[in-house]
């Protein structure tokens, strides 16, 4: 029996506006009472968080942010701290997304500091890892994933503690926003490797409990095949999370 609840998480990136965001939440909230085995999370842009929190009400949708700074406060113009995210009702935060790593030069070391700060605050991190096409074609996928896990999760390793609520997201960079989804077999192979890494570096209990999401052109047409794999616990969804119908159909993947 799978002890892990499925999670479908929408990363809205730099899209929508407050009105559209509230409309989207209203559409998702309207079907939440039909869904009892799947957790649902949205990660809107910072400016929409208070309005989205209000629209979520008691529907049970989780609220996450797309990034945060590792410091609690200070002279850091343009940055947002984890405390500020909690102040507006976030329970989760996406860290180390490939767009942050690639466009904003976020290294594993920075991701590590952010993960640590999130943990200190009690925010649940959704930590993204994944290889580029060049790395995959060069046969370096496992090496890259292992390096990202070792370095981004260094603080967990140092403390020998990885809270089981931690969420990992395998997002092959070549699949993000490209329409080229990893096959369920390709994704399962890496998810299994990640879970084994958690078992080897922590313990089997943690490995069995943590959720590992797949991200990269997930959509209603391919979600069931992915979710049928034993180590795929859900999806981190970009493009298909921006409209009610595809996102709701992703949430309803069991039907
Ligand atoms: C993402 O950016 O996390 C993502 C998975 O995007 P998309 O679903 O659009 O590929």
PDB file of C-alpha atoms and ligand atoms in Angstrom:
ATOM      1  CA  UNK A   1       0.000   0.000   0.000  1.00  0.00           C
ATOM      2  CA  UNK A   2       1.298   3.459  -0.857  1.00  0.00           C
ATOM      3  CA  UNK A   3       1.632   5.463   2.354  1.00  0.00           C
ATOM      4  CA  UNK A   4       2.271   8.696   0.470  1.00  0.00           C
ATOM      5  CA  UNK A   5      -0.570  11.008  -0.501  1.00  0.00           C
ATOM      6  CA  UNK A   6      -0.384  12.236  -4.071  1.00  0.00           C
ATOM      7  CA  UNK A   7       0.318  15.926  -4.598  1.00  0.00           C
ATOM      8  CA  UNK A   8      -0.424  18.018  -7.664  1.00  0.00           C
ATOM      9  CA  UNK A   9       1.303  21.393  -7.374  1.00  0.00           C
ATOM     10  CA  UNK A  10       0.921  24.314  -9.770  1.00  0.00           C
ATOM     11  CA  UNK A  11       3.857  26.665 -10.305  1.00  0.00           C
ATOM     12  CA  UNK A  12       2.357  29.767 -11.894  1.00  0.00           C
ATOM     13  CA  UNK A  13       5.775  31.367 -12.499  1.00  0.00           C
ATOM     14  CA  UNK A  14       5.440  35.045 -13.634  1.00  0.00           C
ATOM     15  CA  UNK A  15       1.923  34.688 -15.037  1.00  0.00           C
ATOM     16  CA  UNK A  16      -1.716  35.708 -14.373  1.00  0.00           C
ATOM     17  CA  UNK A  17      -2.970  38.701 -12.399  1.00  0.00           C
ATOM     18  CA  UNK A  18      -4.963  38.980  -9.187  1.00  0.00           C
ATOM     19  CA  UNK A  19      -8.385  38.686 -10.880  1.00  0.00           C
ATOM     20  CA  UNK A  20      -7.408  35.676 -12.969  1.00  0.00           C
ATOM     21  CA  UNK A  21      -5.695  34.067  -9.990  1.00  0.00           C
ATOM     22  CA  UNK A  22      -8.828  34.372  -7.841  1.00  0.00           C
ATOM     23  CA  UNK A  23     -10.980  32.999 -10.687  1.00  0.00           C
ATOM     24  CA  UNK A  24      -8.653  30.020 -11.020  1.00  0.00           C
ATOM     25  CA  UNK A  25      -8.707  29.344  -7.267  1.00  0.00           C
ATOM     26  CA  UNK A  26     -12.494  29.556  -7.233  1.00  0.00           C
ATOM     27  CA  UNK A  27     -12.668  26.935 -10.004  1.00  0.00           C
ATOM     28  CA  UNK A  28     -10.260  24.590  -8.187  1.00  0.00           C
ATOM     29  CA  UNK A  29     -11.910  25.144  -4.790  1.00  0.00           C
ATOM     30  CA  UNK A  30     -15.288  24.178  -6.287  1.00  0.00           C
ATOM     31  CA  UNK A  31     -14.094  20.605  -6.933  1.00  0.00           C
ATOM     32  CA  UNK A  32     -11.963  20.117  -3.823  1.00  0.00           C
ATOM     33  CA  UNK A  33     -14.721  18.234  -1.993  1.00  0.00           C
ATOM     34  CA  UNK A  34     -14.633  15.519  -4.712  1.00  0.00           C
ATOM     35  CA  UNK A  35     -10.920  14.923  -4.160  1.00  0.00           C
ATOM     36  CA  UNK A  36      -9.964  12.938  -1.101  1.00  0.00           C
ATOM     37  CA  UNK A  37      -6.702  11.221  -2.022  1.00  0.00           C
ATOM     38  CA  UNK A  38      -4.823  14.067  -3.657  1.00  0.00           C
ATOM     39  CA  UNK A  39      -3.257  17.153  -2.097  1.00  0.00           C
ATOM     40  CA  UNK A  40      -3.396  20.300  -4.210  1.00  0.00           C
ATOM     41  CA  UNK A  41      -0.992  23.235  -3.997  1.00  0.00           C
ATOM     42  CA  UNK A  42      -0.564  26.464  -5.936  1.00  0.00           C
ATOM     43  CA  UNK A  43       2.530  28.673  -6.037  1.00  0.00           C
ATOM     44  CA  UNK A  44       1.504  32.115  -7.328  1.00  0.00           C
ATOM     45  CA  UNK A  45       3.779  35.144  -7.837  1.00  0.00           C
ATOM     46  CA  UNK A  46       4.480  37.027  -4.568  1.00  0.00           C
ATOM     47  CA  UNK A  47       2.078  39.909  -5.283  1.00  0.00           C
ATOM     48  CA  UNK A  48      -0.898  37.559  -5.583  1.00  0.00           C
ATOM     49  CA  UNK A  49      -0.299  35.607  -2.375  1.00  0.00           C
ATOM     50  CA  UNK A  50      -2.646  37.537  -0.034  1.00  0.00           C
ATOM     51  CA  UNK A  51      -5.558  37.531  -2.517  1.00  0.00           C
ATOM     52  CA  UNK A  52      -5.002  33.863  -3.321  1.00  0.00           C
ATOM     53  CA  UNK A  53      -4.828  32.970   0.389  1.00  0.00           C
ATOM     54  CA  UNK A  54      -8.172  34.718   0.893  1.00  0.00           C
ATOM     55  CA  UNK A  55      -9.737  32.949  -2.107  1.00  0.00           C
ATOM     56  CA  UNK A  56      -8.473  29.570  -0.871  1.00  0.00           C
ATOM     57  CA  UNK A  57     -10.478  30.018   2.345  1.00  0.00           C
ATOM     58  CA  UNK A  58     -11.127  26.626   3.915  1.00  0.00           C
ATOM     59  CA  UNK A  59     -10.999  24.677   0.633  1.00  0.00           C
ATOM     60  CA  UNK A  60      -7.835  22.814   1.652  1.00  0.00           C
ATOM     61  CA  UNK A  61      -5.664  24.026  -1.237  1.00  0.00           C
ATOM     62  CA  UNK A  62      -2.085  24.503  -0.005  1.00  0.00           C
ATOM     63  CA  UNK A  63      -0.310  27.775  -0.676  1.00  0.00           C
ATOM     64  CA  UNK A  64       3.341  27.905  -1.666  1.00  0.00           C
ATOM     65  CA  UNK A  65       5.771  30.514  -2.944  1.00  0.00           C
ATOM     66  CA  UNK A  66       8.167  30.127  -5.848  1.00  0.00           C
ATOM     67  CA  UNK A  67      11.318  31.273  -4.070  1.00  0.00           C
ATOM     68  CA  UNK A  68      12.602  33.032  -0.942  1.00  0.00           C
ATOM     69  CA  UNK A  69      15.808  34.537   0.389  1.00  0.00           C
ATOM     70  CA  UNK A  70      17.808  32.605   2.951  1.00  0.00           C
ATOM     71  CA  UNK A  71      18.091  35.511   5.400  1.00  0.00           C
ATOM     72  CA  UNK A  72      15.275  36.368   7.785  1.00  0.00           C
ATOM     73  CA  UNK A  73      15.401  40.145   7.185  1.00  0.00           C
ATOM     74  CA  UNK A  74      17.867  42.847   6.256  1.00  0.00           C
ATOM     75  CA  UNK A  75      19.126  45.249   3.627  1.00  0.00           C
ATOM     76  CA  UNK A  76      18.345  43.035   0.639  1.00  0.00           C
ATOM     77  CA  UNK A  77      16.414  45.199  -1.799  1.00  0.00           C
ATOM     78  CA  UNK A  78      13.907  43.237  -3.826  1.00  0.00           C
ATOM     79  CA  UNK A  79      14.085  40.056  -1.797  1.00  0.00           C
ATOM     80  CA  UNK A  80      11.412  38.198   0.217  1.00  0.00           C
ATOM     81  CA  UNK A  81      12.118  36.165   3.346  1.00  0.00           C
ATOM     82  CA  UNK A  82      10.553  32.925   4.492  1.00  0.00           C
ATOM     83  CA  UNK A  83       8.989  34.765   7.423  1.00  0.00           C
ATOM     84  CA  UNK A  84       7.245  37.114   5.021  1.00  0.00           C
ATOM     85  CA  UNK A  85       5.875  34.109   3.159  1.00  0.00           C
ATOM     86  CA  UNK A  86       4.492  32.682   6.385  1.00  0.00           C
ATOM     87  CA  UNK A  87       3.040  36.071   7.211  1.00  0.00           C
ATOM     88  CA  UNK A  88       0.807  35.797   4.128  1.00  0.00           C
ATOM     89  CA  UNK A  89      -0.147  32.179   4.793  1.00  0.00           C
ATOM     90  CA  UNK A  90       2.361  30.112   2.802  1.00  0.00           C
ATOM     91  CA  UNK A  91       3.128  26.646   4.115  1.00  0.00           C
ATOM     92  CA  UNK A  92       5.428  25.590   1.250  1.00  0.00           C
ATOM     93  CA  UNK A  93       8.161  27.114  -0.874  1.00  0.00           C
ATOM     94  CA  UNK A  94       9.686  25.914  -4.154  1.00  0.00           C
ATOM     95  CA  UNK A  95      13.484  26.054  -3.970  1.00  0.00           C
ATOM     96  CA  UNK A  96      16.129  25.474  -6.616  1.00  0.00           C
ATOM     97  CA  UNK A  97      13.801  25.508  -9.617  1.00  0.00           C
ATOM     98  CA  UNK A  98      15.854  25.110 -12.804  1.00  0.00           C
ATOM     99  CA  UNK A  99      14.857  28.622 -13.893  1.00  0.00           C
ATOM    100  CA  UNK A 100      16.315  29.995 -10.632  1.00  0.00           C
ATOM    101  CA  UNK A 101      19.423  27.858 -11.102  1.00  0.00           C
ATOM    102  CA  UNK A 102      19.845  28.654 -14.809  1.00  0.00           C
ATOM    103  CA  UNK A 103      18.663  32.255 -15.205  1.00  0.00           C
ATOM    104  CA  UNK A 104      19.492  33.593 -11.745  1.00  0.00           C
ATOM    105  CA  UNK A 105      22.682  31.592 -11.148  1.00  0.00           C
ATOM    106  CA  UNK A 106      21.407  29.901  -7.999  1.00  0.00           C
ATOM    107  CA  UNK A 107      23.971  27.313  -7.024  1.00  0.00           C
ATOM    108  CA  UNK A 108      23.458  24.163  -4.968  1.00  0.00           C
ATOM    109  CA  UNK A 109      25.141  26.015  -2.095  1.00  0.00           C
ATOM    110  CA  UNK A 110      22.549  28.812  -2.197  1.00  0.00           C
ATOM    111  CA  UNK A 111      19.725  26.291  -2.479  1.00  0.00           C
ATOM    112  CA  UNK A 112      21.196  24.555   0.568  1.00  0.00           C
ATOM    113  CA  UNK A 113      21.064  27.789   2.603  1.00  0.00           C
ATOM    114  CA  UNK A 114      17.488  28.415   1.517  1.00  0.00           C
ATOM    115  CA  UNK A 115      16.443  24.872   2.441  1.00  0.00           C
ATOM    116  CA  UNK A 116      17.979  25.371   5.864  1.00  0.00           C
ATOM    117  CA  UNK A 117      16.177  28.692   6.385  1.00  0.00           C
ATOM    118  CA  UNK A 118      12.855  27.182   5.299  1.00  0.00           C
ATOM    119  CA  UNK A 119      13.309  24.349   7.773  1.00  0.00           C
ATOM    120  CA  UNK A 120      14.175  26.641  10.654  1.00  0.00           C
ATOM    121  CA  UNK A 121      10.894  28.434  10.007  1.00  0.00           C
ATOM    122  CA  UNK A 122       8.836  25.296   9.486  1.00  0.00           C
ATOM    123  CA  UNK A 123       8.123  26.028   5.829  1.00  0.00           C
ATOM    124  CA  UNK A 124       7.996  22.854   3.732  1.00  0.00           C
ATOM    125  CA  UNK A 125      10.537  23.041   0.915  1.00  0.00           C
ATOM    126  CA  UNK A 126       9.825  21.632  -2.528  1.00  0.00           C
ATOM    127  CA  UNK A 127      13.392  21.130  -3.731  1.00  0.00           C
ATOM    128  CA  UNK A 128      13.902  20.852  -7.480  1.00  0.00           C
ATOM    129  CA  UNK A 129      16.649  18.894  -9.175  1.00  0.00           C
ATOM    130  CA  UNK A 130      17.130  17.714 -12.743  1.00  0.00           C
ATOM    131  CA  UNK A 131      19.574  17.315 -15.577  1.00  0.00           C
ATOM    132  CA  UNK A 132      19.885  19.282 -18.821  1.00  0.00           C
ATOM    133  CA  UNK A 133      19.627  17.643 -22.238  1.00  0.00           C
ATOM    134  CA  UNK A 134      23.410  17.882 -22.728  1.00  0.00           C
ATOM    135  CA  UNK A 135      23.983  16.152 -19.399  1.00  0.00           C
ATOM    136  CA  UNK A 136      21.523  13.374 -20.264  1.00  0.00           C
ATOM    137  CA  UNK A 137      23.034  12.881 -23.709  1.00  0.00           C
ATOM    138  CA  UNK A 138      26.498  12.729 -22.166  1.00  0.00           C
ATOM    139  CA  UNK A 139      25.318   9.901 -19.883  1.00  0.00           C
ATOM    140  CA  UNK A 140      25.709  12.084 -16.790  1.00  0.00           C
ATOM    141  CA  UNK A 141      22.135  12.068 -15.476  1.00  0.00           C
ATOM    142  CA  UNK A 142      22.764  10.023 -12.325  1.00  0.00           C
ATOM    143  CA  UNK A 143      25.977  11.888 -11.534  1.00  0.00           C
ATOM    144  CA  UNK A 144      24.219  15.271 -11.868  1.00  0.00           C
ATOM    145  CA  UNK A 145      21.234  14.223  -9.758  1.00  0.00           C
ATOM    146  CA  UNK A 146      23.484  12.791  -7.071  1.00  0.00           C
ATOM    147  CA  UNK A 147      25.606  15.956  -7.010  1.00  0.00           C
ATOM    148  CA  UNK A 148      22.528  18.184  -6.696  1.00  0.00           C
ATOM    149  CA  UNK A 149      21.134  16.023  -3.894  1.00  0.00           C
ATOM    150  CA  UNK A 150      24.444  15.920  -2.011  1.00  0.00           C
ATOM    151  CA  UNK A 151      25.043  19.647  -2.271  1.00  0.00           C
ATOM    152  CA  UNK A 152      21.532  21.131  -2.073  1.00  0.00           C
ATOM    153  CA  UNK A 153      20.675  18.921   0.902  1.00  0.00           C
ATOM    154  CA  UNK A 154      24.014  19.259   2.669  1.00  0.00           C
ATOM    155  CA  UNK A 155      22.380  20.705   5.794  1.00  0.00           C
ATOM    156  CA  UNK A 156      20.053  17.724   6.114  1.00  0.00           C
ATOM    157  CA  UNK A 157      23.050  15.434   5.772  1.00  0.00           C
ATOM    158  CA  UNK A 158      25.032  17.367   8.369  1.00  0.00           C
ATOM    159  CA  UNK A 159      22.152  17.113  10.857  1.00  0.00           C
ATOM    160  CA  UNK A 160      21.281  13.554   9.772  1.00  0.00           C
ATOM    161  CA  UNK A 161      17.677  14.667   9.713  1.00  0.00           C
ATOM    162  CA  UNK A 162      15.388  15.025   6.747  1.00  0.00           C
ATOM    163  CA  UNK A 163      11.834  15.845   7.812  1.00  0.00           C
ATOM    164  CA  UNK A 164       9.531  13.377   6.026  1.00  0.00           C
ATOM    165  CA  UNK A 165       7.341  16.305   4.956  1.00  0.00           C
ATOM    166  CA  UNK A 166      10.178  17.456   2.663  1.00  0.00           C
ATOM    167  CA  UNK A 167       9.203  17.293  -0.989  1.00  0.00           C
ATOM    168  CA  UNK A 168      11.652  16.626  -3.813  1.00  0.00           C
ATOM    169  CA  UNK A 169      10.816  17.392  -7.428  1.00  0.00           C
ATOM    170  CA  UNK A 170      12.599  15.684 -10.301  1.00  0.00           C
ATOM    171  CA  UNK A 171      12.351  18.123 -13.167  1.00  0.00           C
ATOM    172  CA  UNK A 172      14.457  17.208 -16.197  1.00  0.00           C
ATOM    173  CA  UNK A 173      15.334  20.606 -17.654  1.00  0.00           C
ATOM    174  CA  UNK A 174      14.782  19.285 -21.192  1.00  0.00           C
ATOM    175  CA  UNK A 175      11.138  18.540 -20.334  1.00  0.00           C
ATOM    176  CA  UNK A 176      10.223  21.887 -18.728  1.00  0.00           C
ATOM    177  CA  UNK A 177       7.956  23.979 -20.927  1.00  0.00           C
ATOM    178  CA  UNK A 178       9.037  22.029 -24.027  1.00  0.00           C
ATOM    179  CA  UNK A 179       6.127  19.626 -24.465  1.00  0.00           C
ATOM    180  CA  UNK A 180       8.652  16.735 -24.267  1.00  0.00           C
ATOM    181  CA  UNK A 181       7.564  14.834 -21.163  1.00  0.00           C
ATOM    182  CA  UNK A 182       9.866  12.172 -19.744  1.00  0.00           C
ATOM    183  CA  UNK A 183       8.340   8.753 -20.292  1.00  0.00           C
ATOM    184  CA  UNK A 184       6.952   7.143 -17.134  1.00  0.00           C
ATOM    185  CA  UNK A 185       9.881   4.675 -17.319  1.00  0.00           C
ATOM    186  CA  UNK A 186      12.502   7.442 -17.612  1.00  0.00           C
ATOM    187  CA  UNK A 187      10.956   9.336 -14.697  1.00  0.00           C
ATOM    188  CA  UNK A 188      10.541   6.217 -12.529  1.00  0.00           C
ATOM    189  CA  UNK A 189      14.203   5.287 -13.043  1.00  0.00           C
ATOM    190  CA  UNK A 190      15.327   8.631 -11.594  1.00  0.00           C
ATOM    191  CA  UNK A 191      12.673   8.734  -8.838  1.00  0.00           C
ATOM    192  CA  UNK A 192      13.799   5.294  -7.687  1.00  0.00           C
ATOM    193  CA  UNK A 193      17.410   6.496  -7.696  1.00  0.00           C
ATOM    194  CA  UNK A 194      16.443   9.575  -5.629  1.00  0.00           C
ATOM    195  CA  UNK A 195      14.516   7.483  -3.102  1.00  0.00           C
ATOM    196  CA  UNK A 196      17.468   5.113  -2.763  1.00  0.00           C
ATOM    197  CA  UNK A 197      19.745   8.117  -2.198  1.00  0.00           C
ATOM    198  CA  UNK A 198      17.459   9.203   0.661  1.00  0.00           C
ATOM    199  CA  UNK A 199      17.528   5.687   2.098  1.00  0.00           C
ATOM    200  CA  UNK A 200      21.331   5.498   1.857  1.00  0.00           C
ATOM    201  CA  UNK A 201      21.899   8.945   3.341  1.00  0.00           C
ATOM    202  CA  UNK A 202      19.136   8.896   5.969  1.00  0.00           C
ATOM    203  CA  UNK A 203      16.979   5.845   6.572  1.00  0.00           C
ATOM    204  CA  UNK A 204      14.358   3.684   4.953  1.00  0.00           C
ATOM    205  CA  UNK A 205      11.511   5.265   6.940  1.00  0.00           C
ATOM    206  CA  UNK A 206      12.293   8.712   5.569  1.00  0.00           C
ATOM    207  CA  UNK A 207      12.787   7.294   2.072  1.00  0.00           C
ATOM    208  CA  UNK A 208       9.361   5.651   2.215  1.00  0.00           C
ATOM    209  CA  UNK A 209       7.637   8.800   3.424  1.00  0.00           C
ATOM    210  CA  UNK A 210       9.042  11.673   1.408  1.00  0.00           C
ATOM    211  CA  UNK A 211       7.149  12.628  -1.694  1.00  0.00           C
ATOM    212  CA  UNK A 212       8.963  12.884  -5.015  1.00  0.00           C
ATOM    213  CA  UNK A 213       7.136  14.872  -7.686  1.00  0.00           C
ATOM    214  CA  UNK A 214       7.755  14.757 -11.419  1.00  0.00           C
ATOM    215  CA  UNK A 215       7.882  18.055 -13.321  1.00  0.00           C
ATOM    216  CA  UNK A 216       8.241  18.708 -17.034  1.00  0.00           C
ATOM    217  CA  UNK A 217       5.304  19.148 -19.411  1.00  0.00           C
ATOM    218  CA  UNK A 218       2.947  17.178 -17.161  1.00  0.00           C
ATOM    219  CA  UNK A 219      -0.605  17.406 -18.515  1.00  0.00           C
ATOM    220  CA  UNK A 220      -3.928  15.567 -18.298  1.00  0.00           C
ATOM    221  CA  UNK A 221      -2.916  13.314 -21.224  1.00  0.00           C
ATOM    222  CA  UNK A 222       0.225  11.936 -19.571  1.00  0.00           C
ATOM    223  CA  UNK A 223      -0.433  12.161 -15.825  1.00  0.00           C
ATOM    224  CA  UNK A 224      -2.033   8.723 -15.338  1.00  0.00           C
ATOM    225  CA  UNK A 225       0.935   6.892 -16.868  1.00  0.00           C
ATOM    226  CA  UNK A 226       3.360   8.819 -14.670  1.00  0.00           C
ATOM    227  CA  UNK A 227       1.284   8.358 -11.513  1.00  0.00           C
ATOM    228  CA  UNK A 228       1.067   4.614 -12.117  1.00  0.00           C
ATOM    229  CA  UNK A 229       4.778   4.324 -11.314  1.00  0.00           C
ATOM    230  CA  UNK A 230       5.586   3.360  -7.719  1.00  0.00           C
ATOM    231  CA  UNK A 231       8.036   6.179  -6.943  1.00  0.00           C
ATOM    232  CA  UNK A 232       6.134   9.036  -8.603  1.00  0.00           C
ATOM    233  CA  UNK A 233       4.022  10.747  -5.960  1.00  0.00           C
ATOM    234  CA  UNK A 234       2.669  13.669  -7.905  1.00  0.00           C
ATOM    235  CA  UNK A 235       3.541  16.450 -10.287  1.00  0.00           C
ATOM    236  CA  UNK A 236       4.924  19.964 -10.249  1.00  0.00           C
ATOM    237  CA  UNK A 237       3.099  21.600 -13.109  1.00  0.00           C
ATOM    238  CA  UNK A 238       3.907  24.823 -14.940  1.00  0.00           C
ATOM    239  CA  UNK A 239       1.968  25.560 -18.135  1.00  0.00           C
ATOM    240  CA  UNK A 240      -0.975  23.257 -17.439  1.00  0.00           C
ATOM    241  CA  UNK A 241      -1.574  24.860 -14.019  1.00  0.00           C
ATOM    242  CA  UNK A 242      -2.545  28.241 -15.452  1.00  0.00           C
ATOM    243  CA  UNK A 243      -6.056  27.323 -16.577  1.00  0.00           C
ATOM    244  CA  UNK A 244      -8.848  25.670 -14.648  1.00  0.00           C
ATOM    245  CA  UNK A 245      -9.676  22.792 -17.001  1.00  0.00           C
ATOM    246  CA  UNK A 246      -6.237  21.221 -17.489  1.00  0.00           C
ATOM    247  CA  UNK A 247      -5.257  21.704 -13.853  1.00  0.00           C
ATOM    248  CA  UNK A 248      -8.518  20.241 -12.578  1.00  0.00           C
ATOM    249  CA  UNK A 249      -8.122  17.289 -14.952  1.00  0.00           C
ATOM    250  CA  UNK A 250      -4.614  16.753 -13.588  1.00  0.00           C
ATOM    251  CA  UNK A 251      -5.981  16.738 -10.046  1.00  0.00           C
ATOM    252  CA  UNK A 252      -8.634  14.242 -11.136  1.00  0.00           C
ATOM    253  CA  UNK A 253      -6.038  11.899 -12.671  1.00  0.00           C
ATOM    254  CA  UNK A 254      -7.620   8.900 -10.967  1.00  0.00           C
ATOM    255  CA  UNK A 255     -10.966   9.233 -12.734  1.00  0.00           C
TER     256      UNK A 255
HETATM  257  C1  LIG B   1       8.004  23.757 -14.086  1.00  0.00           C
HETATM  258  O1  LIG B   1       8.482  24.794 -14.486  1.00  0.00           O
HETATM  259  O2  LIG B   1       8.150  23.415 -12.880  1.00  0.00           O
HETATM  260  C2  LIG B   1       7.294  22.921 -15.044  1.00  0.00           C
HETATM  261  C3  LIG B   1       7.208  21.644 -14.777  1.00  0.00           C
HETATM  262  O3  LIG B   1       6.811  23.531 -16.155  1.00  0.00           O
HETATM  263  P1  LIG B   1       5.942  22.831 -17.334  1.00  0.00           P
HETATM  264  O4  LIG B   1       4.891  21.983 -16.681  1.00  0.00           O
HETATM  265  O5  LIG B   1       5.369  23.971 -18.107  1.00  0.00           O
HETATM  266  O6  LIG B   1       6.906  22.008 -18.125  1.00  0.00           O
END
